[in-house]
mmCIF file of N, CA, C and O in Angstrom:
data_model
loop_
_atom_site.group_PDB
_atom_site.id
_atom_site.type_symbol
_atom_site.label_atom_id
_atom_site.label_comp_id
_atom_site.label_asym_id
_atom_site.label_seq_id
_atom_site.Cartn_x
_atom_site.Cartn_y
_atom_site.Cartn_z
ATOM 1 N N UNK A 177 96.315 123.784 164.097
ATOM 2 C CA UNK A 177 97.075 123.238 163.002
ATOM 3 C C UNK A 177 97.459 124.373 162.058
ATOM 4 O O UNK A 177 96.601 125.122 161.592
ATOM 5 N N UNK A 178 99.156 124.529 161.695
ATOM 6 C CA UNK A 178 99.218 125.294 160.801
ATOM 7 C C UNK A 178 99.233 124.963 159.708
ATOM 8 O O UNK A 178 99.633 123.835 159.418
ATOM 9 N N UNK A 179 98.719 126.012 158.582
ATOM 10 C CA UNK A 179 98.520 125.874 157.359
ATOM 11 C C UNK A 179 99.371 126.294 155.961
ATOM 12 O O UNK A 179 98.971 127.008 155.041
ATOM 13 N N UNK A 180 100.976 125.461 156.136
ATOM 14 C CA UNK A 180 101.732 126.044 155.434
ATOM 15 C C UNK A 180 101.378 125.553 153.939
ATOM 16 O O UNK A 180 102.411 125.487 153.273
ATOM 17 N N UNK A 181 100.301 125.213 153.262
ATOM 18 C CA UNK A 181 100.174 125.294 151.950
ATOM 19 C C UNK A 181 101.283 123.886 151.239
ATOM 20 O O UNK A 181 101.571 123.770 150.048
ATOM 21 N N UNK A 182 101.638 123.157 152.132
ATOM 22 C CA UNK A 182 101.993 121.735 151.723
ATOM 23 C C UNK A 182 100.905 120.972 151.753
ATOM 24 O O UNK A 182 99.879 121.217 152.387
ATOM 25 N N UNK A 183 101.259 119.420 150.615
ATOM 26 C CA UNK A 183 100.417 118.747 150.787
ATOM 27 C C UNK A 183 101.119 117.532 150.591
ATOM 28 O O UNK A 183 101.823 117.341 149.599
ATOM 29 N N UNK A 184 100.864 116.226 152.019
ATOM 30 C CA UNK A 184 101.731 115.479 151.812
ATOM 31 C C UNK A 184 101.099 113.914 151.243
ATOM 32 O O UNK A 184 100.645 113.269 152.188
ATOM 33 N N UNK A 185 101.034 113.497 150.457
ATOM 34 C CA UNK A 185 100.263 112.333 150.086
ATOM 35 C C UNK A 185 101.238 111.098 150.757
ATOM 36 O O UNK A 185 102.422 110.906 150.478
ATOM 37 N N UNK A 186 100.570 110.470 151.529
ATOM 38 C CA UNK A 186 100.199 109.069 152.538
ATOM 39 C C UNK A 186 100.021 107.831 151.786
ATOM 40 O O UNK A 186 99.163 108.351 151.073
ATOM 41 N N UNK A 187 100.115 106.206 151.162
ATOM 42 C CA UNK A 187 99.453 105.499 151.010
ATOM 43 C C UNK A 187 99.820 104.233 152.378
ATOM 44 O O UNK A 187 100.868 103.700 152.740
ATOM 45 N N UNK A 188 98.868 104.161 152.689
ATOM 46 C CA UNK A 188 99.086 103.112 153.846
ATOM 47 C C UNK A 188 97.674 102.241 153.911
ATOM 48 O O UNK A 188 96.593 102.411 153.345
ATOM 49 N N UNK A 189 98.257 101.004 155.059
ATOM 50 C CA UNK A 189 96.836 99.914 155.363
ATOM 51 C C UNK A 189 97.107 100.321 156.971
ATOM 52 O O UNK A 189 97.203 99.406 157.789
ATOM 53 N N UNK A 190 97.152 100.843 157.132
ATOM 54 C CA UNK A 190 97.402 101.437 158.537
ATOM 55 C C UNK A 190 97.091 102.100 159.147
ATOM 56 O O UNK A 190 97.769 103.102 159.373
ATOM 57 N N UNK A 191 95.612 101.829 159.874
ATOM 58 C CA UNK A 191 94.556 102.353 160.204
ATOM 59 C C UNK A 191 94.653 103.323 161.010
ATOM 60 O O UNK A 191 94.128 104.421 160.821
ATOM 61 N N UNK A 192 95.299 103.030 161.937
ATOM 62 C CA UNK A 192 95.991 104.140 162.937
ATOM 63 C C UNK A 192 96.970 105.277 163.027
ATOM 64 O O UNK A 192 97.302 105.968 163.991
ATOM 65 N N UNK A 193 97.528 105.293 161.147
ATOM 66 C CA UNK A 193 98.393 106.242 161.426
ATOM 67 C C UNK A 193 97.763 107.176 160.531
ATOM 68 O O UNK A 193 98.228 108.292 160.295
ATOM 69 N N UNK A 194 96.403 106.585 159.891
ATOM 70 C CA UNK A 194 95.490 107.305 158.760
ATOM 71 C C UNK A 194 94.669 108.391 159.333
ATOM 72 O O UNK A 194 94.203 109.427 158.858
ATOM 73 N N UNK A 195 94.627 107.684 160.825
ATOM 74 C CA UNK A 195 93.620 108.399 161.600
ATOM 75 C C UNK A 195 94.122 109.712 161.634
ATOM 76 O O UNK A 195 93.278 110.602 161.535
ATOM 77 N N UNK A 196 95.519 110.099 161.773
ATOM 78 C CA UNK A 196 96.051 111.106 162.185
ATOM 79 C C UNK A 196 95.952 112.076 160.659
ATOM 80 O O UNK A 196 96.334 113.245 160.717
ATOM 81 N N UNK A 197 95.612 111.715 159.800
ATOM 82 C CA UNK A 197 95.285 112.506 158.514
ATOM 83 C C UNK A 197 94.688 113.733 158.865
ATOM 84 O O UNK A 197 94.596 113.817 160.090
ATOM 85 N N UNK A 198 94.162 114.905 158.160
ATOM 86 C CA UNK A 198 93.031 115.982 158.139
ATOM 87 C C UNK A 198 92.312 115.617 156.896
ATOM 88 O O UNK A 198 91.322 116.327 156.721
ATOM 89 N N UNK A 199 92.543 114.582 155.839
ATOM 90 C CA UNK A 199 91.744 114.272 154.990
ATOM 91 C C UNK A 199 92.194 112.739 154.875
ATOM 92 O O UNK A 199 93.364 112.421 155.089
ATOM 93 N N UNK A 200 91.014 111.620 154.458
ATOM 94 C CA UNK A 200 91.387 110.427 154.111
ATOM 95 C C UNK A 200 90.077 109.844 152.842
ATOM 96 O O UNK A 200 88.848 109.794 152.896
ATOM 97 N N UNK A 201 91.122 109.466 151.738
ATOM 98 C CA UNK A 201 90.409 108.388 150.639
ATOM 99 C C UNK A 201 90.522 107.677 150.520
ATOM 100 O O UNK A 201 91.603 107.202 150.171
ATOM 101 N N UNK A 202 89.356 106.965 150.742
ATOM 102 C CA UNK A 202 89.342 104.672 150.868
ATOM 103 C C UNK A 202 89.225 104.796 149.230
ATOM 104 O O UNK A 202 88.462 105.473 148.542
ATOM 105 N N UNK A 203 90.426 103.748 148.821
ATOM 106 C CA UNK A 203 89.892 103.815 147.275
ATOM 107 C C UNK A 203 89.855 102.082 147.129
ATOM 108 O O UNK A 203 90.478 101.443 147.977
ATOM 109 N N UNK A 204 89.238 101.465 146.221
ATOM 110 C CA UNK A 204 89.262 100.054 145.971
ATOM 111 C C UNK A 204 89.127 99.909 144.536
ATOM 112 O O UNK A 204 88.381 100.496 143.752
ATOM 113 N N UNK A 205 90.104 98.902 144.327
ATOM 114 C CA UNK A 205 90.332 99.043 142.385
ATOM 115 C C UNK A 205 90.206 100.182 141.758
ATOM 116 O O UNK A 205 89.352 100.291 140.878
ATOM 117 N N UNK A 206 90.991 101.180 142.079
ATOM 118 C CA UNK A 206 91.066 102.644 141.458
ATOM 119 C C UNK A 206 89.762 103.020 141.742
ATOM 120 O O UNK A 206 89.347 103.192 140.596
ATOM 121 N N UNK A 207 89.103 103.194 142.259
ATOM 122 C CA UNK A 207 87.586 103.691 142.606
ATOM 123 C C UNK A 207 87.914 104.576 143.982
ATOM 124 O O UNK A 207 88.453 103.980 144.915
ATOM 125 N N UNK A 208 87.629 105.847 144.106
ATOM 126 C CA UNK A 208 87.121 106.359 144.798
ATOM 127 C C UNK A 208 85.673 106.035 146.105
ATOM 128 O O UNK A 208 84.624 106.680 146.112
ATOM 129 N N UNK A 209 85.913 105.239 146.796
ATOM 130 C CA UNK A 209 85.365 104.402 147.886
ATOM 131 C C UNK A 209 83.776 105.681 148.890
ATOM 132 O O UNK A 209 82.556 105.791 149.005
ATOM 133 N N UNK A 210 85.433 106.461 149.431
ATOM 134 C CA UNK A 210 84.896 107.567 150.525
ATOM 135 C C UNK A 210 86.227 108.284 150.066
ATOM 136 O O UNK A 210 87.258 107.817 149.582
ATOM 137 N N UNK A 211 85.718 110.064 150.498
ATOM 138 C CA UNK A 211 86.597 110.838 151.229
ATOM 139 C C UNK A 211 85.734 111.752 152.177
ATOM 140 O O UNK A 211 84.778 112.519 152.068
ATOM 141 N N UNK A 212 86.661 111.219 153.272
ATOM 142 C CA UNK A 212 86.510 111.250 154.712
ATOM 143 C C UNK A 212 87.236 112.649 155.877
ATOM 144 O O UNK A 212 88.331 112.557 156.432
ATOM 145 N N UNK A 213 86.600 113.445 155.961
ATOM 146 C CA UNK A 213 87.666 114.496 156.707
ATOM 147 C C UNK A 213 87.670 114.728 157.999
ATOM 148 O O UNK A 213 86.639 114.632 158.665
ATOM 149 N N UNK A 214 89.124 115.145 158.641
ATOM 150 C CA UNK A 214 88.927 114.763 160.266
ATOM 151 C C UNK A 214 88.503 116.218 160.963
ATOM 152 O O UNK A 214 88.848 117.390 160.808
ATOM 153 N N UNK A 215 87.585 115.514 161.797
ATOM 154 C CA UNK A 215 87.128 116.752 162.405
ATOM 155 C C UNK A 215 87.931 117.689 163.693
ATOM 156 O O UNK A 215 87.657 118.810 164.121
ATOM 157 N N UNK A 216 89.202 116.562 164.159
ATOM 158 C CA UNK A 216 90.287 117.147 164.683
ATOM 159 C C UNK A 216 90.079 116.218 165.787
ATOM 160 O O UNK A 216 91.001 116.436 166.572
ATOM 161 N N UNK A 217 89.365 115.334 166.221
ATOM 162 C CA UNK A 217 88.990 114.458 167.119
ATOM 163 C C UNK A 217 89.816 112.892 166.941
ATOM 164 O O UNK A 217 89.091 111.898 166.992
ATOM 165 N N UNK A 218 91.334 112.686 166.733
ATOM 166 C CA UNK A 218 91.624 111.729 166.594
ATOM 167 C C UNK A 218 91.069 110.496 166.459
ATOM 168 O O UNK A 218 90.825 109.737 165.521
ATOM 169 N N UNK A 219 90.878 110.490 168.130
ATOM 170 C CA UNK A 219 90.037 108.829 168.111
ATOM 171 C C UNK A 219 88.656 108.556 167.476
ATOM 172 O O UNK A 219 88.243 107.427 167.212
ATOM 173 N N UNK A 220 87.965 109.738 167.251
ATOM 174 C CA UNK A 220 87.066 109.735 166.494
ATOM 175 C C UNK A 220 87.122 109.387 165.433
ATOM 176 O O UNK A 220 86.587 108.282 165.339
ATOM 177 N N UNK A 221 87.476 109.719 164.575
ATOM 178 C CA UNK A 221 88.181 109.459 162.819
ATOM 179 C C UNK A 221 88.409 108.784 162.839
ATOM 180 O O UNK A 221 88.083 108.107 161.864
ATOM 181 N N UNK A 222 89.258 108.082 163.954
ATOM 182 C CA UNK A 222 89.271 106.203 164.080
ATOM 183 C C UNK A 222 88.710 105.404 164.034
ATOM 184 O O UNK A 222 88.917 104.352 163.430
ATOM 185 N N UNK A 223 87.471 105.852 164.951
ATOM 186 C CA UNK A 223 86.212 105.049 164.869
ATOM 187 C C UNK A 223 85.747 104.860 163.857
ATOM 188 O O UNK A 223 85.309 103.771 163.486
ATOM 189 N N UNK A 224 85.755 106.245 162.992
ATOM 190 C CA UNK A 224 85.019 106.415 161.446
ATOM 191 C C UNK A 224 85.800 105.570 160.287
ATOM 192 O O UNK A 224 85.431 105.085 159.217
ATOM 193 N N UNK A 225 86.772 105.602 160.829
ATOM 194 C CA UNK A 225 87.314 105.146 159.521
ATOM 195 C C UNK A 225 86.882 103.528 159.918
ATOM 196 O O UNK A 225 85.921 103.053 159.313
ATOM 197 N N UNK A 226 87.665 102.603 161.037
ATOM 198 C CA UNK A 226 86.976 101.699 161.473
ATOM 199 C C UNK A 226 85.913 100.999 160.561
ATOM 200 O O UNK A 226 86.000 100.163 159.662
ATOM 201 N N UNK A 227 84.813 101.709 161.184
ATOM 202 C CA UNK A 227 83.456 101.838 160.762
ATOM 203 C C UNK A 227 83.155 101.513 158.920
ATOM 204 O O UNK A 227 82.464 100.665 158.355
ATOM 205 N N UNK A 228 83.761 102.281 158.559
ATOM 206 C CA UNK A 228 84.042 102.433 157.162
ATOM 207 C C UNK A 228 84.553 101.198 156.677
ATOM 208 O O UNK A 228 83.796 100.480 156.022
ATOM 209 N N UNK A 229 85.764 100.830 156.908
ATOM 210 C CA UNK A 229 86.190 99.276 156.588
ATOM 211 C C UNK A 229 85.781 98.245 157.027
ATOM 212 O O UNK A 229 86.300 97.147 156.824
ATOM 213 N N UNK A 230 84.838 98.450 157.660
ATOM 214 C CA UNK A 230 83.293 97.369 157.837
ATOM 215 C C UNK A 230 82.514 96.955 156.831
ATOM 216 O O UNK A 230 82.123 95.877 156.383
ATOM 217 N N UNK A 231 82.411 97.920 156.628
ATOM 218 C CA UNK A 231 81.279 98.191 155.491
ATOM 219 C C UNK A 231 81.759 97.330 154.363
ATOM 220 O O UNK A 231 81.162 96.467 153.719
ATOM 221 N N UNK A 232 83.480 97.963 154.252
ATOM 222 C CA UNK A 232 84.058 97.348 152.842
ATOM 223 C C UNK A 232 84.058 95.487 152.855
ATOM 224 O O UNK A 232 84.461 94.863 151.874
#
């Protein structure tokens, strides 16, 4: 992954296209939930995040 020093802010309910993030924040009523970072393992981070909105 290159690192051109952009940063693109995302808001979505869209679990699958979140996955593809290198960083993700579950926030609920302005609250800071999780931040979650991908370890480069797509489907993994999927799982995690998944996992995560279980919880919620």
């Amino acid at each position: 992954m290159n690192d051109i020093g952009k940063t693109i802010i995302m808001v979505t309910h869209d679990l699958q296209m979140a996955s593809y993030c290198s960083r993700l924040i579950l926030l609920k009523d302005r609250v800071i939930l999780e931040d979650l970072k991908n370890s480069g393992d797509q489907e993994a981070f999927y799982q995690e995040i998944l996992g995560k909105m279980k919880e919620l």
